[in-house]
Every structure is written in structure tokens, then in C-alpha cells.
mmCIF file of C-alpha atoms in Angstrom:
data_model
loop_
_atom_site.group_PDB
_atom_site.id
_atom_site.type_symbol
_atom_site.label_atom_id
_atom_site.label_comp_id
_atom_site.label_asym_id
_atom_site.label_seq_id
_atom_site.Cartn_x
_atom_site.Cartn_y
_atom_site.Cartn_z
ATOM 1 C CA MET A 153 -15.049 108.417 -24.179
ATOM 2 C CA THR A 154 -12.430 105.524 -24.200
ATOM 3 C CA GLY A 155 -9.771 105.087 -26.762
ATOM 4 C CA PRO A 156 -9.509 102.155 -29.176
ATOM 5 C CA GLY A 157 -7.159 100.112 -26.968
ATOM 6 C CA ASP A 158 -8.896 100.651 -23.684
ATOM 7 C CA PRO A 159 -11.179 98.061 -22.137
ATOM 8 C CA PRO A 160 -14.880 98.672 -22.258
ATOM 9 C CA GLU A 161 -14.941 99.898 -18.581
ATOM 10 C CA GLY A 162 -12.218 102.331 -19.244
ATOM 11 C CA THR A 163 -8.622 102.844 -18.132
ATOM 12 C CA PRO A 164 -7.772 101.197 -14.792
ATOM 13 C CA HIS A 165 -7.527 103.553 -11.800
ATOM 14 C CA GLY A 166 -8.297 106.405 -14.129
ATOM 15 C CA ALA A 167 -4.889 106.200 -15.869
ATOM 16 C CA GLN A 168 -4.953 107.908 -19.165
ATOM 17 C CA GLY A 169 -3.521 106.240 -22.325
ATOM 18 C CA GLY A 170 -4.114 102.594 -21.093
ATOM 19 C CA GLY A 171 -1.577 99.846 -20.389
ATOM 20 C CA GLU A 172 0.092 100.067 -23.773
ATOM 21 C CA ASP A 173 1.700 103.484 -23.117
ATOM 22 C CA GLU A 174 3.486 102.084 -20.155
ATOM 23 C CA TYR A 175 5.467 99.477 -21.992
ATOM 24 C CA ARG A 176 5.958 101.404 -25.189
ATOM 25 C CA SER A 177 9.761 102.035 -24.411
ATOM 26 C CA VAL A 178 10.496 98.313 -24.210
ATOM 27 C CA VAL A 179 8.713 96.950 -27.284
ATOM 28 C CA PHE A 180 11.139 95.344 -29.907
ATOM 29 C CA ASP A 181 10.543 95.488 -33.514
ATOM 30 C CA GLU A 182 10.504 92.289 -35.693
ATOM 31 C CA SER A 183 13.943 92.704 -37.090
ATOM 32 C CA PHE A 184 15.517 92.837 -33.652
ATOM 33 C CA VAL A 185 13.702 89.683 -32.510
ATOM 34 C CA ARG A 186 14.911 87.721 -35.580
ATOM 35 C CA ALA A 187 18.430 88.785 -35.124
ATOM 36 C CA ALA A 188 18.449 87.766 -31.441
ATOM 37 C CA ARG A 189 20.683 84.761 -30.634
ATOM 38 C CA LEU A 190 19.469 82.175 -28.080
ATOM 39 C CA GLN A 191 22.007 80.109 -26.107
ATOM 40 C CA GLU A 192 21.070 77.234 -23.805
ATOM 41 C CA PHE A 193 23.696 76.479 -21.141
ATOM 42 C CA SER A 194 24.441 72.822 -20.077
ATOM 43 C CA ALA A 195 23.707 71.498 -16.634
ATOM 44 C CA ASP A 196 27.359 71.732 -15.609
ATOM 45 C CA GLU A 197 27.648 75.320 -16.952
ATOM 46 C CA ARG A 198 24.527 76.351 -14.950
ATOM 47 C CA LEU A 199 25.904 74.757 -11.808
ATOM 48 C CA GLY A 200 29.276 76.525 -12.052
ATOM 49 C CA GLU A 201 32.975 75.479 -12.089
ATOM 50 C CA HIS A 202 33.078 74.781 -8.351
ATOM 51 C CA HIS A 203 30.319 72.119 -8.313
ATOM 52 C CA THR A 204 31.347 68.556 -7.295
ATOM 53 C CA PRO A 205 29.686 65.706 -9.366
ATOM 54 C CA ALA A 206 27.254 63.462 -7.470
ATOM 55 C CA VAL A 207 28.481 60.172 -9.408
ATOM 56 C CA ARG A 208 32.104 59.710 -9.721
ATOM 57 C CA ALA A 209 33.937 57.672 -12.307
ATOM 58 C CA ARG A 210 34.787 54.109 -11.210
ATOM 59 C CA HIS A 211 38.286 53.061 -11.363
ATOM 60 C CA ALA A 212 39.589 49.690 -12.616
ATOM 61 C CA TRP A 213 40.586 48.556 -9.066
ATOM 62 C CA ARG A 214 37.143 49.331 -7.714
ATOM 63 C CA ARG A 215 35.543 47.292 -10.508
ATOM 64 C CA LEU A 216 37.747 44.355 -9.429
ATOM 65 C CA GLY A 217 36.583 44.769 -5.851
ATOM 66 C CA GLY A 218 32.900 44.495 -7.049
ATOM 67 C CA SER A 219 33.708 41.189 -8.707
ATOM 68 C CA ARG A 220 35.313 39.905 -5.529
ATOM 69 C CA GLN A 221 32.180 40.835 -3.684
ATOM 70 C CA ALA A 222 30.047 38.822 -6.225
ATOM 71 C CA VAL A 223 32.212 35.771 -5.788
ATOM 72 C CA LEU A 224 31.973 36.100 -2.034
ATOM 73 C CA LEU A 225 28.223 36.348 -2.224
ATOM 74 C CA VAL A 226 28.115 33.223 -4.394
ATOM 75 C CA LEU A 227 30.243 31.389 -1.931
ATOM 76 C CA LEU A 228 28.041 32.331 0.925
ATOM 77 C CA ILE A 229 24.883 31.122 -0.890
ATOM 78 C CA VAL A 230 26.587 27.764 -1.686
ATOM 79 C CA LEU A 231 27.685 27.388 1.897
ATOM 80 C CA ALA A 232 24.192 28.113 3.188
ATOM 81 C CA PHE A 233 22.671 25.645 0.732
ATOM 82 C CA GLY A 234 25.082 22.912 1.705
ATOM 83 C CA THR A 235 24.407 23.535 5.373
ATOM 84 C CA ALA A 236 20.658 23.147 4.783
ATOM 85 C CA VAL A 237 21.087 19.952 2.890
ATOM 86 C CA TYR A 238 23.326 18.600 5.680
ATOM 87 C CA MET A 239 20.841 19.557 8.393
ATOM 88 C CA GLY A 240 18.037 18.026 6.439
ATOM 89 C CA VAL A 241 19.847 14.706 5.984
ATOM 90 C CA ARG A 242 20.822 14.712 9.619
ATOM 91 C CA HIS A 243 17.503 15.975 11.023
ATOM 92 C CA PRO A 244 16.336 13.666 13.919
ATOM 93 C CA TYR A 245 12.736 14.004 12.831
ATOM 94 C CA LYS A 246 13.091 12.968 9.213
ATOM 95 C CA ALA A 247 10.267 10.644 7.722
ATOM 96 C CA PRO A 248 10.707 6.930 8.685
ATOM 97 C CA GLU A 249 11.813 4.636 6.019
ATOM 98 C CA PRO A 250 9.101 2.312 4.491
ATOM 99 C CA VAL A 251 8.792 -1.028 6.347
ATOM 100 C CA LEU A 252 9.805 -3.953 4.046
ATOM 101 C CA ALA A 253 7.264 -6.898 3.769
ATOM 102 C CA GLN A 254 8.151 -9.733 6.052
ATOM 103 C CA PRO A 255 8.194 -13.414 4.637
ATOM 104 C CA LEU A 256 5.440 -15.772 5.389
ATOM 105 C CA ARG A 257 5.880 -18.461 8.260
ATOM 106 C CA SER A 258 3.542 -21.339 7.850
ATOM 107 C CA ALA A 259 2.715 -24.742 9.299
ATOM 108 C CA VAL A 260 0.484 -27.465 8.025
ATOM 109 C CA VAL A 261 -0.645 -30.159 10.352
ATOM 110 C CA PRO A 262 -2.515 -33.184 8.888
ATOM 111 C CA LEU A 263 -5.201 -34.832 11.127
ATOM 112 C CA ALA A 264 -5.621 -38.474 10.846
ATOM 113 C CA PRO A 265 -8.997 -40.136 11.593
ATOM 114 C CA SER A 266 -9.095 -42.981 14.208
ATOM 115 C CA GLY A 267 -11.393 -45.050 11.981
ATOM 116 C CA ALA A 268 -12.847 -45.264 8.592
ATOM 117 C CA VAL A 269 -14.091 -41.928 7.059
ATOM 118 C CA PRO A 270 -17.973 -41.591 7.053
ATOM 119 C CA GLY A 271 -19.579 -41.371 3.607
ATOM 120 C CA ALA A 272 -22.931 -40.141 2.486
ATOM 121 C CA THR A 273 -24.563 -37.388 0.355
ATOM 122 C CA PRO A 274 -23.113 -33.922 0.903
ATOM 123 C CA GLU A 275 -26.535 -32.748 2.264
ATOM 124 C CA ASP A 276 -26.737 -35.620 4.859
ATOM 125 C CA LEU A 277 -23.077 -35.224 5.840
ATOM 126 C CA PHE A 278 -23.457 -31.340 6.399
ATOM 127 C CA ALA A 279 -26.705 -31.802 8.287
ATOM 128 C CA HIS A 280 -25.183 -34.314 10.749
ATOM 129 C CA SER A 281 -21.839 -32.586 11.287
ATOM 130 C CA PRO A 282 -20.613 -29.765 13.662
ATOM 131 C CA ALA A 283 -20.880 -27.572 10.535
ATOM 132 C CA ALA A 284 -24.762 -27.902 10.286
ATOM 133 C CA ASP A 285 -25.210 -24.292 11.360
ATOM 134 C CA TYR A 286 -22.443 -22.773 9.448
ATOM 135 C CA ARG A 287 -23.196 -20.252 6.715
ATOM 136 C CA VAL A 288 -22.198 -20.825 3.055
ATOM 137 C CA GLY A 289 -19.190 -19.154 1.410
ATOM 138 C CA ALA A 290 -18.453 -15.498 1.862
ATOM 139 C CA ALA A 291 -21.620 -15.123 4.030
ATOM 140 C CA GLY A 292 -19.778 -17.122 6.803
ATOM 141 C CA ILE A 293 -17.102 -14.312 7.079
ATOM 142 C CA ASN A 294 -18.642 -11.614 9.026
ATOM 143 C CA LEU A 295 -16.913 -8.315 9.736
ATOM 144 C CA PRO A 296 -16.672 -7.495 13.507
ATOM 145 C CA ALA A 297 -17.851 -4.157 14.936
ATOM 146 C CA VAL A 298 -15.339 -1.470 13.680
ATOM 147 C CA THR A 299 -13.639 0.859 16.078
ATOM 148 C CA ARG A 300 -11.119 3.399 15.324
ATOM 149 C CA THR A 301 -7.662 3.222 16.718
ATOM 150 C CA GLU A 302 -5.209 5.811 17.805
ATOM 151 C CA HIS A 303 -3.804 6.355 14.307
ATOM 152 C CA PHE A 304 -6.380 4.866 12.122
ATOM 153 C CA SER A 305 -9.984 6.080 11.374
ATOM 154 C CA ASP A 306 -13.039 3.877 11.290
ATOM 155 C CA ASP A 307 -13.007 3.805 7.445
ATOM 156 C CA GLN A 308 -9.313 2.643 7.436
ATOM 157 C CA VAL A 309 -9.963 -0.185 9.947
ATOM 158 C CA TYR A 310 -13.057 -1.103 7.820
ATOM 159 C CA SER A 311 -11.013 -1.240 4.738
ATOM 160 C CA ALA A 312 -8.344 -3.471 6.337
ATOM 161 C CA LEU A 313 -10.984 -5.927 7.480
ATOM 162 C CA THR A 314 -12.566 -5.911 4.059
ATOM 163 C CA ILE A 315 -9.276 -6.837 2.260
ATOM 164 C CA ALA A 316 -8.800 -9.572 4.872
ATOM 165 C CA LYS A 317 -12.238 -10.975 4.054
ATOM 166 C CA GLU A 318 -11.578 -10.892 0.304
ATOM 167 C CA TYR A 319 -8.274 -12.746 0.953
ATOM 168 C CA LEU A 320 -10.095 -15.466 2.903
ATOM 169 C CA VAL A 321 -12.688 -15.795 0.263
ATOM 170 C CA HIS A 322 -10.331 -16.099 -2.688
ATOM 171 C CA SER A 323 -7.824 -18.381 -0.852
ATOM 172 C CA SER A 324 -10.316 -20.746 0.936
ATOM 173 C CA VAL A 325 -13.757 -20.549 -0.817
ATOM 174 C CA ASP A 326 -13.242 -19.839 -4.457
ATOM 175 C CA PRO A 327 -13.742 -23.115 -6.399
ATOM 176 C CA ALA A 328 -11.067 -22.260 -8.932
ATOM 177 C CA THR A 329 -8.457 -21.949 -6.132
ATOM 178 C CA LEU A 330 -9.706 -25.146 -4.413
ATOM 179 C CA THR A 331 -9.306 -27.255 -7.472
ATOM 180 C CA GLY A 332 -5.881 -26.135 -8.867
ATOM 181 C CA GLY A 333 -7.110 -23.306 -11.126
ATOM 182 C CA SER A 334 -6.074 -19.711 -11.344
ATOM 183 C CA VAL A 335 -4.673 -18.170 -8.122
ATOM 184 C CA ARG A 336 -4.424 -14.664 -9.643
ATOM 185 C CA PRO A 337 -7.187 -13.331 -7.370
ATOM 186 C CA VAL A 338 -5.249 -14.403 -4.326
ATOM 187 C CA ARG A 339 -1.904 -12.891 -5.732
ATOM 188 C CA LEU A 340 -3.326 -9.563 -6.518
ATOM 189 C CA LEU A 341 -4.274 -9.026 -2.805
ATOM 190 C CA LEU A 342 -0.698 -9.873 -1.604
ATOM 191 C CA ASP A 343 1.977 -7.131 -0.755
ATOM 192 C CA THR A 344 4.295 -6.821 -3.679
ATOM 193 C CA GLY A 345 7.153 -7.622 -1.249
ATOM 194 C CA GLN A 346 5.847 -11.196 -0.891
ATOM 195 C CA LEU A 347 5.100 -11.997 -4.592
ATOM 196 C CA ASP A 348 8.486 -13.722 -5.135
ATOM 197 C CA GLN A 349 7.901 -15.973 -2.109
ATOM 198 C CA PHE A 350 4.321 -16.716 -3.207
ATOM 199 C CA ASP A 351 5.296 -17.628 -6.779
ATOM 200 C CA ARG A 352 8.092 -19.895 -5.634
ATOM 201 C CA SER A 353 5.734 -21.655 -3.172
ATOM 202 C CA LEU A 354 3.257 -22.392 -5.927
ATOM 203 C CA ALA A 355 6.016 -23.379 -8.408
ATOM 204 C CA HIS A 356 8.233 -25.395 -6.080
ATOM 205 C CA PRO A 357 6.323 -26.115 -2.795
ATOM 206 C CA ASP A 358 8.280 -27.327 0.324
ATOM 207 C CA ASP A 359 7.147 -28.023 3.843
ATOM 208 C CA ASN A 360 10.068 -26.054 5.331
ATOM 209 C CA GLY A 361 7.886 -23.484 6.886
ATOM 210 C CA ARG A 362 8.605 -20.873 4.043
ATOM 211 C CA TYR A 363 7.360 -22.310 0.797
ATOM 212 C CA ALA A 364 4.398 -24.367 1.400
ATOM 213 C CA ALA A 365 1.644 -23.531 -1.081
ATOM 214 C CA THR A 366 -0.962 -24.465 1.503
ATOM 215 C CA GLY A 367 0.432 -21.777 3.623
ATOM 216 C CA TRP A 368 -1.110 -19.197 1.248
ATOM 217 C CA LEU A 369 -4.347 -20.989 0.319
ATOM 218 C CA VAL A 370 -6.427 -24.151 0.425
ATOM 219 C CA ARG A 371 -5.995 -26.358 -2.591
ATOM 220 C CA PHE A 372 -6.875 -29.943 -3.342
ATOM 221 C CA ASP A 373 -4.842 -32.145 -5.645
ATOM 222 C CA PRO A 374 -7.051 -31.989 -8.781
ATOM 223 C CA ARG A 375 -5.713 -35.420 -10.027
ATOM 224 C CA LEU A 376 -7.124 -37.131 -6.865
ATOM 225 C CA THR A 377 -9.924 -35.063 -5.544
ATOM 226 C CA GLN A 378 -12.943 -33.144 -6.769
ATOM 227 C CA LEU A 379 -15.738 -31.030 -4.995
ATOM 228 C CA ALA A 380 -18.929 -32.898 -4.355
ATOM 229 C CA ASP A 381 -20.577 -29.664 -3.359
ATOM 230 C CA ARG A 382 -19.360 -26.192 -4.272
ATOM 231 C CA ASN A 383 -20.954 -24.586 -1.212
ATOM 232 C CA VAL A 384 -18.301 -24.419 1.438
ATOM 233 C CA ARG A 385 -19.549 -24.182 5.016
ATOM 234 C CA VAL A 386 -17.608 -21.363 6.877
ATOM 235 C CA ASP A 387 -17.460 -19.994 10.513
ATOM 236 C CA GLY A 388 -14.936 -18.044 12.411
ATOM 237 C CA VAL A 389 -13.835 -14.608 13.660
ATOM 238 C CA LEU A 390 -11.932 -11.673 12.432
ATOM 239 C CA ALA A 391 -10.269 -8.934 14.492
ATOM 240 C CA ALA A 392 -8.201 -5.908 13.950
ATOM 241 C CA SER A 393 -5.870 -3.844 16.186
ATOM 242 C CA GLU A 394 -3.295 -1.294 15.739
ATOM 243 C CA LEU A 395 0.269 -2.871 15.322
ATOM 244 C CA SER A 396 2.029 0.495 14.903
ATOM 245 C CA PRO A 397 1.234 4.114 13.812
ATOM 246 C CA ASP A 398 1.615 2.765 10.286
ATOM 247 C CA ALA A 399 0.105 -0.570 10.315
ATOM 248 C CA LEU A 400 -2.874 -2.658 11.439
ATOM 249 C CA ASP A 401 -2.769 -6.208 12.659
ATOM 250 C CA VAL A 402 -5.599 -8.385 11.506
ATOM 251 C CA THR A 403 -6.114 -11.855 12.834
ATOM 252 C CA ALA A 404 -8.333 -14.492 11.331
ATOM 253 C CA ASP A 405 -9.484 -17.777 12.866
ATOM 254 C CA TYR A 406 -11.794 -19.644 10.524
ATOM 255 C CA THR A 407 -13.027 -23.292 9.924
ATOM 256 C CA PHE A 408 -13.846 -24.338 6.410
ATOM 257 C CA VAL A 409 -15.819 -27.484 5.709
ATOM 258 C CA TYR A 410 -15.682 -29.110 2.148
ATOM 259 C CA ALA A 411 -17.633 -32.013 0.720
ATOM 260 C CA VAL A 412 -15.340 -34.019 -1.618
ATOM 261 C CA ARG A 413 -15.096 -37.263 -3.497
ATOM 262 C CA PRO A 414 -12.455 -39.122 -5.551
ATOM 263 C CA ALA A 415 -11.722 -37.616 -8.970
ATOM 264 C CA PRO A 416 -12.286 -40.042 -11.906
ATOM 265 C CA GLY A 417 -9.516 -42.529 -12.171
ATOM 266 C CA ALA A 418 -8.231 -41.755 -8.706
ATOM 267 C CA GLN A 419 -9.695 -44.713 -6.870
ATOM 268 C CA ASP A 420 -7.003 -47.193 -7.539
ATOM 269 C CA ALA A 421 -4.300 -44.798 -6.617
ATOM 270 C CA SER A 422 -5.695 -43.894 -3.282
ATOM 271 C CA ALA A 423 -6.595 -47.459 -2.299
ATOM 272 C CA ARG A 424 -2.969 -48.629 -2.266
ATOM 273 C CA HIS A 425 -2.407 -46.957 1.034
ATOM 274 C CA ALA A 426 -5.768 -46.338 2.736
ATOM 275 C CA GLY A 427 -8.130 -48.866 1.458
ATOM 276 C CA LYS A 428 -10.718 -48.573 -1.294
ATOM 277 C CA ALA A 429 -13.077 -45.636 -1.210
ATOM 278 C CA THR A 430 -16.746 -46.077 -1.090
ATOM 279 C CA PRO A 431 -18.150 -45.556 -4.684
ATOM 280 C CA GLY A 432 -20.498 -42.713 -5.123
ATOM 281 C CA ALA A 433 -20.098 -41.461 -1.507
ATOM 282 C CA ALA A 434 -19.053 -37.972 -0.439
ATOM 283 C CA SER A 435 -16.953 -37.156 2.551
ATOM 284 C CA LEU A 436 -16.191 -34.054 4.513
ATOM 285 C CA VAL A 437 -12.744 -32.350 4.803
ATOM 286 C CA THR A 438 -12.349 -29.835 7.606
ATOM 287 C CA VAL A 439 -9.730 -27.116 7.543
ATOM 288 C CA ARG A 440 -8.961 -24.628 10.309
ATOM 289 C CA ARG A 441 -6.890 -21.642 9.198
ATOM 290 C CA GLU A 442 -5.310 -19.361 11.718
ATOM 291 C CA LEU A 443 -3.912 -16.226 10.050
ATOM 292 C CA HIS A 444 -1.912 -13.263 11.173
ATOM 293 C CA LEU A 445 -2.199 -10.476 8.607
ATOM 294 C CA ARG A 446 -0.605 -7.041 8.410
ATOM 295 C CA VAL A 447 -2.075 -4.133 6.614
ATOM 296 C CA GLY A 448 0.052 -0.948 6.255
ATOM 297 C CA ARG A 449 -1.012 2.501 5.078
ATOM 298 C CA ASP A 450 0.396 1.777 1.686
ATOM 299 C CA ASP A 451 -1.444 -1.432 1.589
ATOM 300 C CA LEU A 452 -4.705 0.297 2.258
ATOM 301 C CA ALA A 453 -4.077 2.488 -0.728
ATOM 302 C CA ASP A 454 -3.171 -0.474 -2.965
ATOM 303 C CA HIS A 455 -5.805 -2.822 -1.558
ATOM 304 C CA ARG A 456 -3.262 -5.518 -0.439
ATOM 305 C CA LEU A 457 -1.985 -7.158 2.639
ATOM 306 C CA GLU A 458 0.881 -9.229 4.058
ATOM 307 C CA VAL A 459 0.443 -12.783 5.324
ATOM 308 C CA LEU A 460 2.856 -12.952 8.128
ATOM 309 C CA GLN A 461 1.848 -16.271 9.788
ATOM 310 C CA SER A 462 -0.361 -19.193 8.589
ATOM 311 C CA ASN A 463 -1.282 -22.218 10.674
ATOM 312 C CA MET A 464 -3.442 -24.904 9.009
ATOM 313 C CA GLN A 465 -4.966 -28.117 10.480
ATOM 314 C CA ALA A 466 -6.650 -30.295 7.937
ATOM 315 C CA GLY A 467 -8.373 -33.679 8.095
ATOM 316 C CA PRO A 468 -9.037 -36.470 7.466
ATOM 317 C CA LEU A 469 -5.561 -36.801 5.931
ATOM 318 C CA ALA A 470 -2.846 -39.480 6.230
ATOM 319 C CA CYS A 471 0.101 -38.401 8.275
ATOM 320 C CA SER A 472 2.482 -39.140 5.366
ATOM 321 C CA SER A 473 0.473 -37.037 2.813
ATOM 322 C CA ARG A 474 2.854 -34.147 3.229
ATOM 323 C CA PRO A 475 0.398 -31.433 2.255
ATOM 324 C CA ALA A 476 2.757 -28.750 1.231
ATOM 325 C CA ASP A 477 1.631 -28.419 -2.290
ATOM 326 C CA ALA A 478 -1.904 -29.622 -2.034
ATOM 327 C CA LEU A 479 -4.395 -31.505 0.218
ATOM 328 C CA ARG A 480 -4.943 -35.201 -0.390
ATOM 329 C CA PRO A 481 -7.803 -36.196 1.805
ATOM 330 C CA LEU A 482 -8.984 -39.686 2.785
ATOM 331 C CA PHE A 483 -12.256 -40.514 1.180
ATOM 332 C CA ALA A 484 -15.367 -42.176 2.491
ATOM 333 C CA GLY A 485 -14.587 -45.686 3.655
ATOM 334 C CA GLN A 486 -10.762 -45.074 3.811
ATOM 335 C CA HIS A 487 -8.615 -45.013 6.962
ATOM 336 C CA ALA A 488 -5.313 -43.875 8.240
ATOM 337 C CA GLY A 489 -4.285 -47.307 9.586
ATOM 338 C CA LEU A 490 -0.894 -47.298 11.281
ATOM 339 C CA ASP A 491 0.289 -44.289 9.271
ATOM 340 C CA ARG A 492 1.970 -42.055 11.836
ATOM 341 C CA PRO A 493 4.614 -39.494 11.463
ATOM 342 C CA ALA A 494 8.231 -40.649 11.267
ATOM 343 C CA GLY A 495 10.651 -39.933 14.172
ATOM 344 C CA THR A 496 11.864 -36.291 14.524
ATOM 345 C CA ASP A 497 15.501 -35.492 15.006
ATOM 346 C CA PRO A 498 15.899 -32.417 17.349
ATOM 347 C CA PHE A 499 19.565 -32.063 16.104
ATOM 348 C CA ALA A 500 18.546 -31.418 12.441
ATOM 349 C CA ARG A 501 18.460 -27.655 11.984
ATOM 350 C CA ASP A 502 17.682 -27.688 8.300
ATOM 351 C CA ARG A 503 13.957 -27.719 8.882
ATOM 352 C CA VAL A 504 12.180 -24.744 10.341
ATOM 353 C CA SER A 505 9.381 -26.866 11.739
ATOM 354 C CA PRO A 506 9.301 -30.678 12.018
ATOM 355 C CA SER A 507 6.613 -32.789 10.423
ATOM 356 C CA LEU A 508 3.641 -32.956 12.682
ATOM 357 C CA CYS A 509 0.476 -35.056 12.634
ATOM 358 C CA GLY A 510 -2.516 -34.925 14.798
ATOM 359 C CA GLU A 511 -5.611 -37.135 15.382
ATOM 360 C CA LEU A 512 -8.909 -36.006 14.081
ATOM 361 C CA ALA A 513 -11.499 -36.315 16.928
ATOM 362 C CA PRO A 514 -14.391 -38.549 16.356
ATOM 363 C CA SER A 515 -16.667 -35.759 17.384
ATOM 364 C CA ALA A 516 -15.377 -33.767 14.401
ATOM 365 C CA GLN A 517 -16.626 -36.309 12.015
ATOM 366 C CA PRO A 518 -20.208 -36.369 10.650
ATOM 367 C CA LYS A 519 -22.657 -39.025 11.645
ATOM 368 C CA PRO A 520 -24.953 -39.288 8.589
ATOM 369 C CA SER A 521 -28.367 -40.827 8.997
ATOM 370 C CA HIS A 522 -28.046 -42.745 5.757
ATOM 371 C CA PRO A 523 -24.350 -43.794 5.299
ATOM 372 C CA ILE A 524 -23.335 -45.093 1.973
ATOM 373 C CA ARG A 525 -21.507 -48.340 2.208
#
């Protein structure tokens, strides 16, 4: 039978008295345990007196040496940054500077008729003129087949042609522009670098090749001329090609035919030089515009263009009309007579282009079936 302290299966290995008898000699009573003093040694004490510390105290001169290293590091960073900036400025492949807008160069040539200007109704005049098959207004300005270039996509070329068409419509077909009204739609399509020249040309026109208002647009003197038909006949061609990796060159060669008659009260003023106009009769004015336009990448984004060159031929006009500010056509029944351009001095360098005058071919004049006399 097992004792009260033995496990249920009995004493291990048959030892009598169990495990408690083996440790009876080392059992401490409660008073001894309470009187015992516990002492915890520090890390240095446990390591011993011959131990060398892993981290040494830093002396003052070493701290100064660290400051010098920090200063040297800052200097190296500043030097590296300065070198990077210098190389960026001097880099041979830096982005090209934006191209400044070029000023417009223009020439306006009046075409004088050889005889009296034919007069009839606008419908009769158009039907019996070379413009009989021309389309009306913007419908006569057709865009060519669009082909991408080396640096411009189909959409970009199409956009450039569209801007050029809008410029032609607003500057050559819009009745407000033609009769001395608002030119804001034309101005909004011009590159901002040309706006000062445009404004000066409209405010103070001059036929010096730079500041002719008629270099930018078609405009009749509203004091003398009014439209007999607002439907302008138009025909011509547009073309686009790559001028540079950053710009497209757009050329326009268009003929515009207008039906006009004298404005009220303008009969007497015009009769002084070219004879009396036929009352109630309309006449045709033909204007050919050859334009050289530039559309850069920035212009595509801003929906603008530059007008670099403008050549205009207009008739029937008197050679002395000086159409820098506006066109003053000869009306039905009037004639140019002996009015021819004055002599040109080749030694005078103050004029960019001399005054020119051409003859309006008889074939360019309408032959109405029922002329008004």
C-alpha cells in the first residue's frame, strides 16, 4: 500500500519513501527564506574588471572632426548640384527656343479696266462672268486630301488647313469684314506675335509693304461702296506641307468675286475722277489673294496662324486709288481713263515695294445679257 505522498502507481523504480525523502536535507524553513538577501550584479560587474567597453567615450577633438566631415559633405553636394546645373545649361541637346512670329509682307496691285465697267443685276453679272460656276462663300473653300508629314499627323495637318479656311472666310467672305465692320474674328485667328502689326495696319494703314490693312483682309470703303449681293463667289486651292519639325506651311490661292454698287451719296464723289456711275446698276469686283501661312505646334493648340506673305490683285480699280486701307472700285459705267501709275524711282529705298498697277483683262469682265445703261 502506497504512502500519502506517493503517486498512484507507487514509488518510481521501487524506491521506498518517494521523492520527498531524497531532498529533505535541503529544505529551507520559512524564516530562513525571509532572511535571505538578494543581490543583482550590474552588467559591468558580471563581465569582470578586465572587460573592454565596446563603445568608447568621444573626445572633443573627435567631435570637431565630425563637424568638418559634415561641412565637407555639404560642399560636395553643392559642387555636384552646381555641376549638374552647368551641364544642363550647356547641354548640346537642350530644347530649342520658341520661334518668334515673323512680320507680314504684303503687296496690293490695282487692276485698271481698259474700258467702261459693265453694269447689270448681280444675277446677270455672275451668270455671264468667269465666276459663273464658282461656289458661294465658305463652300468654295474646299480642303484638299489630307496626308500626314514626317513630324505631323493627319489630324494636325487637317487642323492647320481648317484654321486657314476659317481665316479666309472671316477675312474675305464675312460681310462685316467687307463693309468696314468688326474685324475681331480675323484678329482672333492671328498669332499673338502679329497682333501689334495687325492693329497698326488697321489704325494707320500704309502701302509700304508692312502696314496695309488690305494685306490682312478684303475691305471696301463703306463711305463709297456697298454690297449688291452678300453671296460672294469663291474658287481656289489650299495646300499644306511641312516647313520644319515644328511648323506647317499652308498656301492659299483664291479668287473672290463681289457684286457692288455705289453707297448712297457716293455718286458725286466718284464721278469726279472716273465718270458718273450707272444708276441702279451693280458691277463685279474681282480679288485674287495669294497667301503664305505658317501654323506652328503652339498655333495648333491655340487655333491661330501667322500670315507671312499676302499678294492681292483687285479690279476694276483706278491706279491712283492706293488701296492700302480699303478697296475703292470703279462702278458700272465708270472707266480708268488715262489714270496710270506715277513714275517709280529705283534710287528711293524708303519704300519696300513700289506702287504697281496692272490692266484688268477684258475676258475677266462679265458680259451681261441685259446691261443697264
